[in-house]
PDB file of C-alpha atoms in Angstrom:
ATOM      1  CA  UNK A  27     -72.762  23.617  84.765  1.00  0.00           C
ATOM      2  CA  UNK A  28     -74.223  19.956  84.142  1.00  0.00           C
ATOM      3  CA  UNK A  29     -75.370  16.901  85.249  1.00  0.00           C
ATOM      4  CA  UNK A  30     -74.080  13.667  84.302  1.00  0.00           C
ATOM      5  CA  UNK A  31     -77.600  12.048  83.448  1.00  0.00           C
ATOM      6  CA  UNK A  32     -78.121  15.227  81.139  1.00  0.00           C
ATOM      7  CA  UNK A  33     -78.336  14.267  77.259  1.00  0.00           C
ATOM      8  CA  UNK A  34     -75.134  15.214  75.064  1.00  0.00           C
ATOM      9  CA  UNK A  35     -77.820  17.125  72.398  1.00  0.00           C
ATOM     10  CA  UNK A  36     -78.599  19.866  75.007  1.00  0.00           C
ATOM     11  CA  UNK A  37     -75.332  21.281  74.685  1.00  0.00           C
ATOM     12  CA  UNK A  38     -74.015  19.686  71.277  1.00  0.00           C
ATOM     13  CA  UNK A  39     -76.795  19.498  69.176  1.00  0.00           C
ATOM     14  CA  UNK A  40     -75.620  17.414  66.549  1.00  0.00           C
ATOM     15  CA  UNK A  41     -75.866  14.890  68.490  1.00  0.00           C
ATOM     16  CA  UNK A  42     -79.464  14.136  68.046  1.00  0.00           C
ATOM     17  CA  UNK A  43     -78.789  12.931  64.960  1.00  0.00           C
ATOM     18  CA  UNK A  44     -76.553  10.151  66.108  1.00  0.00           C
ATOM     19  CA  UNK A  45     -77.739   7.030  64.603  1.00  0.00           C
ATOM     20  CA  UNK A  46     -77.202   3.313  65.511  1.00  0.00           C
ATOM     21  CA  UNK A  47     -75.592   0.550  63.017  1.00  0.00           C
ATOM     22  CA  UNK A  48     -77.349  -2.316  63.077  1.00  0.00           C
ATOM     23  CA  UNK A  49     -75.690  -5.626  60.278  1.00  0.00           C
ATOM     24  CA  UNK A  50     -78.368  -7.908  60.242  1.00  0.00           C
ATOM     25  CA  UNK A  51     -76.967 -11.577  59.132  1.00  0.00           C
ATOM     26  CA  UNK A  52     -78.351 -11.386  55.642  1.00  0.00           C
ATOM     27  CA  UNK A  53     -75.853  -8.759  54.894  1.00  0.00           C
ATOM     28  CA  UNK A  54     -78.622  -5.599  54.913  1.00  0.00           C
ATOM     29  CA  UNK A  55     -77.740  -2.618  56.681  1.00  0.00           C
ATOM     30  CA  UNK A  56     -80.301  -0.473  58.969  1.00  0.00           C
ATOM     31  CA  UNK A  57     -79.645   2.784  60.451  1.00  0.00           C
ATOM     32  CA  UNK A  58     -81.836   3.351  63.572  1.00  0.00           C
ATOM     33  CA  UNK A  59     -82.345   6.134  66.372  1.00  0.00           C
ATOM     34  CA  UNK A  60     -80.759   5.118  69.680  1.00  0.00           C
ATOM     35  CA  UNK A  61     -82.989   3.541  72.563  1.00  0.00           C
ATOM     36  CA  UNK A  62     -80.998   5.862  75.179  1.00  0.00           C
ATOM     37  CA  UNK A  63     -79.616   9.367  74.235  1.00  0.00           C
ATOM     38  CA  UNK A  64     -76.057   9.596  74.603  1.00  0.00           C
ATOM     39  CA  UNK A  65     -75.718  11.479  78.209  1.00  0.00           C
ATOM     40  CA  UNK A  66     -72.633  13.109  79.191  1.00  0.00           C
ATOM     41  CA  UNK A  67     -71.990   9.710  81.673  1.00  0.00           C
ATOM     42  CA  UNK A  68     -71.964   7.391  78.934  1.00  0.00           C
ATOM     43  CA  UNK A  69     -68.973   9.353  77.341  1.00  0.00           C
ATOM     44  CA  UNK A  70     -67.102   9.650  80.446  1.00  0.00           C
ATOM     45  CA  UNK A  71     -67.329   5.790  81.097  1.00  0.00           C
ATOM     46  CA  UNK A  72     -66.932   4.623  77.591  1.00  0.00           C
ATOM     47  CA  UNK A  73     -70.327   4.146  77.020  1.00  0.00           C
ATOM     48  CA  UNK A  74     -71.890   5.906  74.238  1.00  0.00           C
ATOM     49  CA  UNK A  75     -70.964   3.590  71.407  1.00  0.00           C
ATOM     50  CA  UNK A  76     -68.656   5.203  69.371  1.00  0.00           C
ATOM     51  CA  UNK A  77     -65.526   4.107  67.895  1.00  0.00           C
ATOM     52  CA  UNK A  78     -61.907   5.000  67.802  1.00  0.00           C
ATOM     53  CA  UNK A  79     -61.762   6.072  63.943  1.00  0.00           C
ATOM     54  CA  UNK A  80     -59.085   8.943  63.565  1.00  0.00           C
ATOM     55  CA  UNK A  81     -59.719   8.161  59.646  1.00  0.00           C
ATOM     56  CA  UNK A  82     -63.568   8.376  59.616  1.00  0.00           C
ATOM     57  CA  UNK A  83     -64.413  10.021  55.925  1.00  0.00           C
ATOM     58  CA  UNK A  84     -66.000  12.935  58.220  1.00  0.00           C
ATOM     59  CA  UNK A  85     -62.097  13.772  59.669  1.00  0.00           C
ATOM     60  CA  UNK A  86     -60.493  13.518  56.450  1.00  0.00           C
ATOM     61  CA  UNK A  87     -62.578  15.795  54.686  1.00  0.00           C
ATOM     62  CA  UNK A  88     -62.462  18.423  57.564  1.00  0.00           C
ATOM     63  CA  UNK A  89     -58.609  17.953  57.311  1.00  0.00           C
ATOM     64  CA  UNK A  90     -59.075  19.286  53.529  1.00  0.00           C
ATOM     65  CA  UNK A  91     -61.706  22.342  54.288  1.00  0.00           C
ATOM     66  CA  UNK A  92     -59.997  23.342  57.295  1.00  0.00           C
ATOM     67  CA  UNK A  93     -56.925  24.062  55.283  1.00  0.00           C
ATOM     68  CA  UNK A  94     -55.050  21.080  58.645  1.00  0.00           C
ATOM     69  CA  UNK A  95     -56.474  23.243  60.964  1.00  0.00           C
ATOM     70  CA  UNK A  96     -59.405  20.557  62.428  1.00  0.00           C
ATOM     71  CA  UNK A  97     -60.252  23.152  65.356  1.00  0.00           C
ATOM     72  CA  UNK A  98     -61.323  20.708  67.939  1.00  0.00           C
ATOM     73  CA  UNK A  99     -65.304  21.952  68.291  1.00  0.00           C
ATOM     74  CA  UNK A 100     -65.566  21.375  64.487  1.00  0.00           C
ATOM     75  CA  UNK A 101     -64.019  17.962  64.861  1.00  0.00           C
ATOM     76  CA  UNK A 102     -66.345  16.738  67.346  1.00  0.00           C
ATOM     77  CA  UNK A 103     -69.354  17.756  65.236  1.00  0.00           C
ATOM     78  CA  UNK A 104     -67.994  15.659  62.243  1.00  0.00           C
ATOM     79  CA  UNK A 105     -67.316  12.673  65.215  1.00  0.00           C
ATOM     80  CA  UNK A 106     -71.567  12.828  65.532  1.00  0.00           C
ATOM     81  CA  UNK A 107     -71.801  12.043  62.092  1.00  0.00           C
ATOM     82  CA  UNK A 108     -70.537   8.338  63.010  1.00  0.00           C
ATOM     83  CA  UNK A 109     -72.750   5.817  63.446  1.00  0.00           C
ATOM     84  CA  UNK A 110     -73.057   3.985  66.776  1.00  0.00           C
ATOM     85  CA  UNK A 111     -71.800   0.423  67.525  1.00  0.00           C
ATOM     86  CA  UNK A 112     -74.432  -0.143  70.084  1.00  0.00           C
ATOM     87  CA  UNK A 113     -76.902   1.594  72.269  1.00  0.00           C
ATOM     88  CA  UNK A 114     -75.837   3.823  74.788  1.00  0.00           C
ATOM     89  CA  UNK A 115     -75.091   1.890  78.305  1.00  0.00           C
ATOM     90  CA  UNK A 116     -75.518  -1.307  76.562  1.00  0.00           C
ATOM     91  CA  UNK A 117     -71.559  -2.465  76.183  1.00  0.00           C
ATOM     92  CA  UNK A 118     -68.367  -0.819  77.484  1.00  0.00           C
ATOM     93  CA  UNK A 119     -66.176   0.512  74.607  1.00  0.00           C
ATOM     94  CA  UNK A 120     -62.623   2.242  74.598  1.00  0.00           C
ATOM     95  CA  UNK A 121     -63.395   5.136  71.749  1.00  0.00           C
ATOM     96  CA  UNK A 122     -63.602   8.691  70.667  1.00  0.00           C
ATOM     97  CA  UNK A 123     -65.998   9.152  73.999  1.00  0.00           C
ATOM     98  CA  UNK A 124     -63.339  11.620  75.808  1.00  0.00           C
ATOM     99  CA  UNK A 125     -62.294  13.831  72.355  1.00  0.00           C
ATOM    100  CA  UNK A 126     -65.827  14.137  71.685  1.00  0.00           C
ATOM    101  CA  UNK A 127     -65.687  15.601  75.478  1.00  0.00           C
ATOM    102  CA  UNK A 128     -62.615  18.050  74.482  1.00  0.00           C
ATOM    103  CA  UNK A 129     -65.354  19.692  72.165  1.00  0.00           C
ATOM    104  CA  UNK A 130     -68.191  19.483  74.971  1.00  0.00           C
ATOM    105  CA  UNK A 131     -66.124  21.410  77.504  1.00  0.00           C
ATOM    106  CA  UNK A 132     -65.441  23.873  75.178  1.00  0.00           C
ATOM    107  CA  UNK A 133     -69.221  24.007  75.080  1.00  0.00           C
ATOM    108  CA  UNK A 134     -69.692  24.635  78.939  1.00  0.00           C
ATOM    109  CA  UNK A 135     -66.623  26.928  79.307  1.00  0.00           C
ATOM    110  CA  UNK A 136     -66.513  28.865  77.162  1.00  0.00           C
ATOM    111  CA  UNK A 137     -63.190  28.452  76.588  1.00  0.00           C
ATOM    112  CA  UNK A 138     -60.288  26.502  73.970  1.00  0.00           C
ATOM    113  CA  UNK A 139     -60.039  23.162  75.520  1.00  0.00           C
ATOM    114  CA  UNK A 140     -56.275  23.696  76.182  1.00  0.00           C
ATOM    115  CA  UNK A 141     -57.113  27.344  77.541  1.00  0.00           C
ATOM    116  CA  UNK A 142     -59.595  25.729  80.086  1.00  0.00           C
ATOM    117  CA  UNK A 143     -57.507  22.252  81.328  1.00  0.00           C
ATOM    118  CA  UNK A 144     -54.428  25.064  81.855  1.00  0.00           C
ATOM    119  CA  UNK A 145     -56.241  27.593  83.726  1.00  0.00           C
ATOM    120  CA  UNK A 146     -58.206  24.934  86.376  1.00  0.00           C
ATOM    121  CA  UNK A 147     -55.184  22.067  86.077  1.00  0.00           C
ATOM    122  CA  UNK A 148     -51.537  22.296  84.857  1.00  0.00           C
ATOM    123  CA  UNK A 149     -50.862  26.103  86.107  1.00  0.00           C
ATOM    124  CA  UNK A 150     -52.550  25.941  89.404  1.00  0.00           C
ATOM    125  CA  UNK A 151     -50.463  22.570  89.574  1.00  0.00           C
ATOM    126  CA  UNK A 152     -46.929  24.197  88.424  1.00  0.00           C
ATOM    127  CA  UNK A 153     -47.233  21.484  85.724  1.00  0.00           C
ATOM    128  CA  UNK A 154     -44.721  23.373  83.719  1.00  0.00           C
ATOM    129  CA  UNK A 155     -43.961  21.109  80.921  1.00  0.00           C
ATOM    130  CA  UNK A 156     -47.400  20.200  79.988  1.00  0.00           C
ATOM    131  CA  UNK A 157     -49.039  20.901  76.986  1.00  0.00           C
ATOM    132  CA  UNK A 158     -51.474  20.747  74.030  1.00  0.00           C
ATOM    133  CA  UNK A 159     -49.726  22.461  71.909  1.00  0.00           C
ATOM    134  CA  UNK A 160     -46.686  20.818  69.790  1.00  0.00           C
ATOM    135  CA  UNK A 161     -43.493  19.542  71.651  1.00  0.00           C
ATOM    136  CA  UNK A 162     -41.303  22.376  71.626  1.00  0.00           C
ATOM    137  CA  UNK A 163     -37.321  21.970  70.802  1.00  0.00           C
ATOM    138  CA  UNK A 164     -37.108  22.271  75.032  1.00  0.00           C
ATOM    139  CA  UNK A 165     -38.981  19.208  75.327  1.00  0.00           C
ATOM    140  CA  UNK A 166     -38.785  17.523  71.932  1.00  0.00           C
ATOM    141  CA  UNK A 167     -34.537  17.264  73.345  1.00  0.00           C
ATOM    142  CA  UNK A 168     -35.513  15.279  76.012  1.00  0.00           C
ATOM    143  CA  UNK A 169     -37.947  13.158  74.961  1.00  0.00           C
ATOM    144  CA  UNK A 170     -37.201   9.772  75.395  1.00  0.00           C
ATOM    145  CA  UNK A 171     -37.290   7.211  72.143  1.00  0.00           C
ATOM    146  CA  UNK A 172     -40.483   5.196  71.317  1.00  0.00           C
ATOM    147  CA  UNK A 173     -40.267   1.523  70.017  1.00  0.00           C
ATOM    148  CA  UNK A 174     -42.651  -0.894  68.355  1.00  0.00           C
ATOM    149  CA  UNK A 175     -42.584  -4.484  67.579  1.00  0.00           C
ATOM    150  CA  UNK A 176     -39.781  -6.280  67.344  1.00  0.00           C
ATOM    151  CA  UNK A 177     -37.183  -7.265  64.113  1.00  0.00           C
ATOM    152  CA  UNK A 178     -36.221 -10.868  63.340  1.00  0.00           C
ATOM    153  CA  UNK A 179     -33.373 -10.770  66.329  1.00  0.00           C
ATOM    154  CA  UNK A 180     -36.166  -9.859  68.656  1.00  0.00           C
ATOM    155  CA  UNK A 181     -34.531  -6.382  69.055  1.00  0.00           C
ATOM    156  CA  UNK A 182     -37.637  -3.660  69.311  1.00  0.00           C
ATOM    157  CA  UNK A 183     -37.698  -1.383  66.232  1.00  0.00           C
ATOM    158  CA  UNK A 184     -37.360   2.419  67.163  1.00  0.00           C
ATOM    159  CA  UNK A 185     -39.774   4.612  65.360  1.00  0.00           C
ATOM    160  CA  UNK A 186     -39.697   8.440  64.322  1.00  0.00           C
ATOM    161  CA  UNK A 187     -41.549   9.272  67.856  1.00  0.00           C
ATOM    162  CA  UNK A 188     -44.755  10.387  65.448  1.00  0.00           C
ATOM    163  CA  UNK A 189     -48.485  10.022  66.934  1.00  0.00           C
ATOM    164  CA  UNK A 190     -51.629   9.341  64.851  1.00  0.00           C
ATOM    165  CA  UNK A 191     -53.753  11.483  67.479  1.00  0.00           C
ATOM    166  CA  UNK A 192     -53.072  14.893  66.448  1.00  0.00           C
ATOM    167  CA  UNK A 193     -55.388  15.411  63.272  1.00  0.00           C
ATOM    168  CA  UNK A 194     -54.162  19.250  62.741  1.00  0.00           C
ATOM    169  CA  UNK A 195     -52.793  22.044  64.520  1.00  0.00           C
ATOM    170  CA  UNK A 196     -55.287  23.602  66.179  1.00  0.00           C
ATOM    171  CA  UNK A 197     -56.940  20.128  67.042  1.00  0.00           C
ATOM    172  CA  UNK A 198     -56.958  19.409  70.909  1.00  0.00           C
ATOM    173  CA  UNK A 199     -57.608  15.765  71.864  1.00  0.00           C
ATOM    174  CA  UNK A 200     -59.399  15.377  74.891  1.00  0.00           C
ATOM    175  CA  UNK A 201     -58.220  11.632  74.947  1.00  0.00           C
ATOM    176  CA  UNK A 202     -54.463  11.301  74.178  1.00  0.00           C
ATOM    177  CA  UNK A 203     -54.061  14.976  73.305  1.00  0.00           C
ATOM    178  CA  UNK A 204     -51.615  16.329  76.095  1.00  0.00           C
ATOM    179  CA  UNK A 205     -47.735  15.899  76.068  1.00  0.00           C
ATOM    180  CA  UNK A 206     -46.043  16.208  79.251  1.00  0.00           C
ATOM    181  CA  UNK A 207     -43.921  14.337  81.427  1.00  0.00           C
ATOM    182  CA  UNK A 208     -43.071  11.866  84.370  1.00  0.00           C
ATOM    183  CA  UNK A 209     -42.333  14.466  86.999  1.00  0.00           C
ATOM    184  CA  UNK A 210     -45.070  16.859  85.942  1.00  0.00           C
ATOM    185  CA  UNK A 211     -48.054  13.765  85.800  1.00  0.00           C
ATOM    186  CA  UNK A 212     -46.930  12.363  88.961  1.00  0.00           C
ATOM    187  CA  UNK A 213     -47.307  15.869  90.687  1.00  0.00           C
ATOM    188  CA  UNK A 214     -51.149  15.771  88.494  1.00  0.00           C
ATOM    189  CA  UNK A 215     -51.118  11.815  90.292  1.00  0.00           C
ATOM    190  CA  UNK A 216     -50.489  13.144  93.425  1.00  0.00           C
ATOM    191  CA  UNK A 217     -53.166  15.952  93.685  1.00  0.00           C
ATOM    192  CA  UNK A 218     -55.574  12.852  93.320  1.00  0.00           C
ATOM    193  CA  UNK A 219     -54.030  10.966  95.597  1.00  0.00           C
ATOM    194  CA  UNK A 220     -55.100  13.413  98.309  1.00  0.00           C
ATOM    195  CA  UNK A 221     -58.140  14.476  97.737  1.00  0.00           C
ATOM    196  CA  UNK A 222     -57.534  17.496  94.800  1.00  0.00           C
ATOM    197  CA  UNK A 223     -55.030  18.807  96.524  1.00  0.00           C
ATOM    198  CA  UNK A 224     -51.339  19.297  94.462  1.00  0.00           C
ATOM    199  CA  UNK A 225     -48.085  19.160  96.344  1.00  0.00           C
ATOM    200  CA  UNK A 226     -47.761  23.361  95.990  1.00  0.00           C
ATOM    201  CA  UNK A 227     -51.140  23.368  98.347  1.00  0.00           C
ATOM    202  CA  UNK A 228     -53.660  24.121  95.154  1.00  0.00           C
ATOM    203  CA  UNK A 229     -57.000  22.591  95.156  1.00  0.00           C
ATOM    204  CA  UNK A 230     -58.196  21.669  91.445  1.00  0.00           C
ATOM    205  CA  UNK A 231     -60.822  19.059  92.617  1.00  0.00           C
ATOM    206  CA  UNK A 232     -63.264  18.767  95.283  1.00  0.00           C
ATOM    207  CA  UNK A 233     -62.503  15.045  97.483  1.00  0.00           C
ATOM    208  CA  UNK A 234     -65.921  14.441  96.732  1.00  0.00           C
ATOM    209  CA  UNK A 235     -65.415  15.049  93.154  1.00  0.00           C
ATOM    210  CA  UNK A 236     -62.283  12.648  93.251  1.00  0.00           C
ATOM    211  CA  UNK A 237     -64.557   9.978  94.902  1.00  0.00           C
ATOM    212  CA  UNK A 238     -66.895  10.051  92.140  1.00  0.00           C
ATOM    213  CA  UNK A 239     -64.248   9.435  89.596  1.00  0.00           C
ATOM    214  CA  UNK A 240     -63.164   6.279  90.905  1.00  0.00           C
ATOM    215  CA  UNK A 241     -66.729   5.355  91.769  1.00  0.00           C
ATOM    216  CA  UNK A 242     -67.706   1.983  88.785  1.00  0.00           C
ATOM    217  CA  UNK A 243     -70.212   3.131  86.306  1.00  0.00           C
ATOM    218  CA  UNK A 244     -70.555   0.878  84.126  1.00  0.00           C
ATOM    219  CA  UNK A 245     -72.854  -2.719  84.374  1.00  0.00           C
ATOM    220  CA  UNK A 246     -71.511  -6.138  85.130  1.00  0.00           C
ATOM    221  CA  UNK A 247     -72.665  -6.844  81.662  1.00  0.00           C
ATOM    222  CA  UNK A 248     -70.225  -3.586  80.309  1.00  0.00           C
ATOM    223  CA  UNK A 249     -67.520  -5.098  82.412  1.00  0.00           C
ATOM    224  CA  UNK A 250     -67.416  -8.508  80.096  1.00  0.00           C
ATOM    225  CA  UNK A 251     -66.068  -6.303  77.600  1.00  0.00           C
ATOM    226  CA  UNK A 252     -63.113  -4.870  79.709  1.00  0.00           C
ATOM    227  CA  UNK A 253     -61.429  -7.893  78.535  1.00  0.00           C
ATOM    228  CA  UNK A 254     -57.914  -6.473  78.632  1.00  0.00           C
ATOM    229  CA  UNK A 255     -55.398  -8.536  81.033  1.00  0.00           C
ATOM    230  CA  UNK A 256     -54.420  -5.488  82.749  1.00  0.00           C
ATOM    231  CA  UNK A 257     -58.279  -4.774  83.643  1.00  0.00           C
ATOM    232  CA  UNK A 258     -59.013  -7.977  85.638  1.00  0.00           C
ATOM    233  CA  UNK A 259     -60.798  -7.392  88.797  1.00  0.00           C
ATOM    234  CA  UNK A 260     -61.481  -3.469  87.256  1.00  0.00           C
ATOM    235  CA  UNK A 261     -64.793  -1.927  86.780  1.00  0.00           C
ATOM    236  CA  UNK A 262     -64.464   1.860  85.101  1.00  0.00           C
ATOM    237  CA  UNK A 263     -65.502   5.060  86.648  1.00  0.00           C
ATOM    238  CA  UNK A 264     -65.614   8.555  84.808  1.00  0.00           C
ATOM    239  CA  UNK A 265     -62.564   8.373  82.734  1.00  0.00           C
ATOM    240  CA  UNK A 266     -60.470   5.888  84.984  1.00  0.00           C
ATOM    241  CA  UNK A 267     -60.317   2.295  85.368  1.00  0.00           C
ATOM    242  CA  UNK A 268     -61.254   1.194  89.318  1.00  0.00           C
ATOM    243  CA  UNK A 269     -61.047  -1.486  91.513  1.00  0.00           C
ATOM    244  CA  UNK A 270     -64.053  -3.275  92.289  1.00  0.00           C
ATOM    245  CA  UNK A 271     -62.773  -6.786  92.489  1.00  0.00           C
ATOM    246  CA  UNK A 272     -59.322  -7.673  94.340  1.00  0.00           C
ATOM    247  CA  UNK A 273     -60.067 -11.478  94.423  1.00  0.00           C
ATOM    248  CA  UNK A 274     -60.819 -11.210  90.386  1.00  0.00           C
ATOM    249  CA  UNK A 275     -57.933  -8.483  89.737  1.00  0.00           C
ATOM    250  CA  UNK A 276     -55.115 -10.577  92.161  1.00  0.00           C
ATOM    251  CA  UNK A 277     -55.024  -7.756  93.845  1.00  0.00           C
ATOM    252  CA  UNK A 278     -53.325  -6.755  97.512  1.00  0.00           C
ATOM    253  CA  UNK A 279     -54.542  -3.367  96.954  1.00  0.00           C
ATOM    254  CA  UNK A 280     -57.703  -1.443  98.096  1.00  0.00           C
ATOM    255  CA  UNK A 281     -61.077  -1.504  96.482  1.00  0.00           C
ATOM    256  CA  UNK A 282     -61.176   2.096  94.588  1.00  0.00           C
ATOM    257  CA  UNK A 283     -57.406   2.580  93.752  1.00  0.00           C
ATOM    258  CA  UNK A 284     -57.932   4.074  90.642  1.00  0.00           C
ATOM    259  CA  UNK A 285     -55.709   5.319  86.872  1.00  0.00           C
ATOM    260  CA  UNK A 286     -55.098   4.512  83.981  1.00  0.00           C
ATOM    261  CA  UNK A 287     -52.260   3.130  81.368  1.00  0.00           C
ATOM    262  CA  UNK A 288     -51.082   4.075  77.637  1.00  0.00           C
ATOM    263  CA  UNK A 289     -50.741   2.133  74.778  1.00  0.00           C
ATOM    264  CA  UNK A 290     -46.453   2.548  75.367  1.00  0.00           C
ATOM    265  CA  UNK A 291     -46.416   1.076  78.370  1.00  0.00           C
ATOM    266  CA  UNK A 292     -47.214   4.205  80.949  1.00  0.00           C
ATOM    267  CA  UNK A 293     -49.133   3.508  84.062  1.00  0.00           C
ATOM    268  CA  UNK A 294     -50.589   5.472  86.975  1.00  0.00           C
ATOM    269  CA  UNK A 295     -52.265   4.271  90.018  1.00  0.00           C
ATOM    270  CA  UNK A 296     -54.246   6.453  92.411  1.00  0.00           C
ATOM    271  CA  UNK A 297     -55.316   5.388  96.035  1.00  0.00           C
ATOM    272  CA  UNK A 298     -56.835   7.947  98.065  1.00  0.00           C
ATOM    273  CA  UNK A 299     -57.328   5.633 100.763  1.00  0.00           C
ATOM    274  CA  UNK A 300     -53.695   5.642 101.463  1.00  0.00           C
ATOM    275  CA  UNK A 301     -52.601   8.708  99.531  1.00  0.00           C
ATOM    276  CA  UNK A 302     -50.830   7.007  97.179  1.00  0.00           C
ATOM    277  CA  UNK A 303     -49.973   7.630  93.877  1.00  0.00           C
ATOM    278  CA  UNK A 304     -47.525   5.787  91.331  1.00  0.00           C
ATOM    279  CA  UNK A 305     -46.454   6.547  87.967  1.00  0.00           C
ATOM    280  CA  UNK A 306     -44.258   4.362  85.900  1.00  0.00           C
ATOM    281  CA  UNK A 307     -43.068   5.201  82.384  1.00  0.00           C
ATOM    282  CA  UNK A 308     -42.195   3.204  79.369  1.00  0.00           C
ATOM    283  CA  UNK A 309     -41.896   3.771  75.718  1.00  0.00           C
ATOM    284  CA  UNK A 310     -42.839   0.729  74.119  1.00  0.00           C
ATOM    285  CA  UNK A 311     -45.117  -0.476  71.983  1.00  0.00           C
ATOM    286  CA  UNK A 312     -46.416  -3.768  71.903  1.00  0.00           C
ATOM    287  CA  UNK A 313     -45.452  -4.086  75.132  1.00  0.00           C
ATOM    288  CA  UNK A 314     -46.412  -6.965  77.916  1.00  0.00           C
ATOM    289  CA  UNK A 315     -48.776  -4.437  80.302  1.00  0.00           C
ATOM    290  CA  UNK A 316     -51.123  -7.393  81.240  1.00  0.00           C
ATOM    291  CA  UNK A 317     -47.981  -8.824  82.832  1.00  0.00           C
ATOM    292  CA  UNK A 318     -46.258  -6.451  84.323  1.00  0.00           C
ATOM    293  CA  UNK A 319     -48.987  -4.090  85.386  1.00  0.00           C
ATOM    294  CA  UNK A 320     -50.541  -6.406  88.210  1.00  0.00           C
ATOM    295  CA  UNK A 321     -47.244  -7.297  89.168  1.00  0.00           C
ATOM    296  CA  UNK A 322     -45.810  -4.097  89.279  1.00  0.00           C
ATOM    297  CA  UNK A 323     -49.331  -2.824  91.549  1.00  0.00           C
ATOM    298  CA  UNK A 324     -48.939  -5.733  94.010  1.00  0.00           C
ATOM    299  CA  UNK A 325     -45.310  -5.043  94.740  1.00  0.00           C
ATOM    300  CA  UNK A 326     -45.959  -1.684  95.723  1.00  0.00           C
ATOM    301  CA  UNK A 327     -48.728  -2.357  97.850  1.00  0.00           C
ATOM    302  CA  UNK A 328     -46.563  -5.135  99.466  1.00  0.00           C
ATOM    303  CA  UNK A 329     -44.247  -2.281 100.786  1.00  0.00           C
ATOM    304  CA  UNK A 330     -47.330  -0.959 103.030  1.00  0.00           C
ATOM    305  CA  UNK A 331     -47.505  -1.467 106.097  1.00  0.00           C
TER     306      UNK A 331
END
């Protein structure tokens, strides 16, 4: 349905309109046309330029005219209205690269973003208790706490378990937009593990197609700016981080393992290589990731044989 070299415009076309930010030291200002066009690689590998602004002018105002609707297509044409940090490919940048690609697979599909991810991922899986839509009272009752920093005793501070990411009800992030849970993602961690294949037998992914995920794609200059503790020794594929350094990352694992983590503490880590996958889950903010994550990885992979 696409290639990943193929510009953004030729299916959003908005996004030929994209401008770059430039601050020049005297203060001035100067909006300028891109040297590269956004292509549909640069948002999977956190490329493009963008952002993460959930409280652009551009959202706010389609919160009011959409009456809290923000229907995820119309979102992502407001999100083109922002003005670029850099040039595509130049510097690697954790933004709104994978909402804006919510709205694009709409685009190619046909289909509601949530329609699409459950027809070709969570039913084939049996993911059962995965979602877009709003937590249900089902799940909602067993949904564990979430803290944040911590009071004068040190004690973390619960909070009311309420997310910034969901801008209206018929918004569908493509980036933090899913709720579900630890036994349904490990089952998602495990069809990756081997090759697209889920534990029910269902293929959702092609090996090949796995292989390419966790393949870097992003310069050595891009992976200065992975500057995260957790990312040492990581380069970043199409939506994952990957291993491309063990000596940098302290790492007893394989070149290629291959997740993610989220900003309260959860963590997944794919290896194909030895069909591997594991899932922790916390629910803290503020939390010491760049500490426990490598540790956590290199006691695992100490249990191998």
């Amino acid at each position: 349905k696409f290639n990943l070299n193929d510009p953004v415009w030729d299916y959003m076309p908005e996004f030929a309109e994209t401008t770059r930010k430039i601050e020049h030291e005297d203060g001035s200002v100067e909006y300028v046309k891109p040297t590269e066009p956004i292509r549909i690689r640069h948002l999977m590998s956190m490329g493009a330029g963008f952002e993460y602004d959930l409280e652009s002018p551009q959202l706010k105002e389609l919160k009011k005219t959409s009456g809290g609707r923000v229907p995820t297509r119309d979102a992502v044409r407001e999100m083109a209205k922002s003005h670029l940090t850099f040039d595509p490919g130049e510097h690697w940048q954790y933004s709104m690269c994978h909402d804006i690609l919510g709205g694009f697979i709409e685009v190619v599909s046909g289909k509601r973003f949530s329609d699409y991810v459950k027809e070709a991922i969570t039913d084939p899986l049996g993911l059962c208790d995965s979602t877009f839509a709003a937590p249900d009272e089902r799940l909602m009752s067993r949904m564990a706490r979430q803290y944040g920093g911590k009071n004068e005793s040190g004690k973390f501070i619960p909070t009311d378990n309420s997310v910034g990411h969901r801008l209206g009800t018929e918004y569908e992030s493509g980036g933090a937009g899913l709720t579900s849970t630890v036994e349904d993602y490990s089952k998602f961690g495990y069809a990756l593990a081997n090759g697209g294949v889920g534990l029910n037998g269902a293929r959702i992914l092609a090996s090949r197609t796995v292989d390419l995920m966790r393949t870097n794609a992003i310069s050595e200059q891009q992976r200065k700016d992975m500057s995260w503790g957790d990312l040492r020794g990581y380069g970043y594929g199409l939506g994952v981080r990957t291993m491309v350094d063990r000596i940098a990352g302290g790492s007893n694992g394989p070149v290629g393992e291959f997740g993610w983590a989220g900003a309260a503490g959860s963590w997944v880590m794919i290896d194909p290589e030895n069909k591997l996958c594991a899932f922790y889950a916390e629910h803290t903010l503020n939390n010491h990731q760049d500490f426990y994550i490598p540790r956590l990885r290199n006691i695992i992979y100490s249990c191998l044989d």
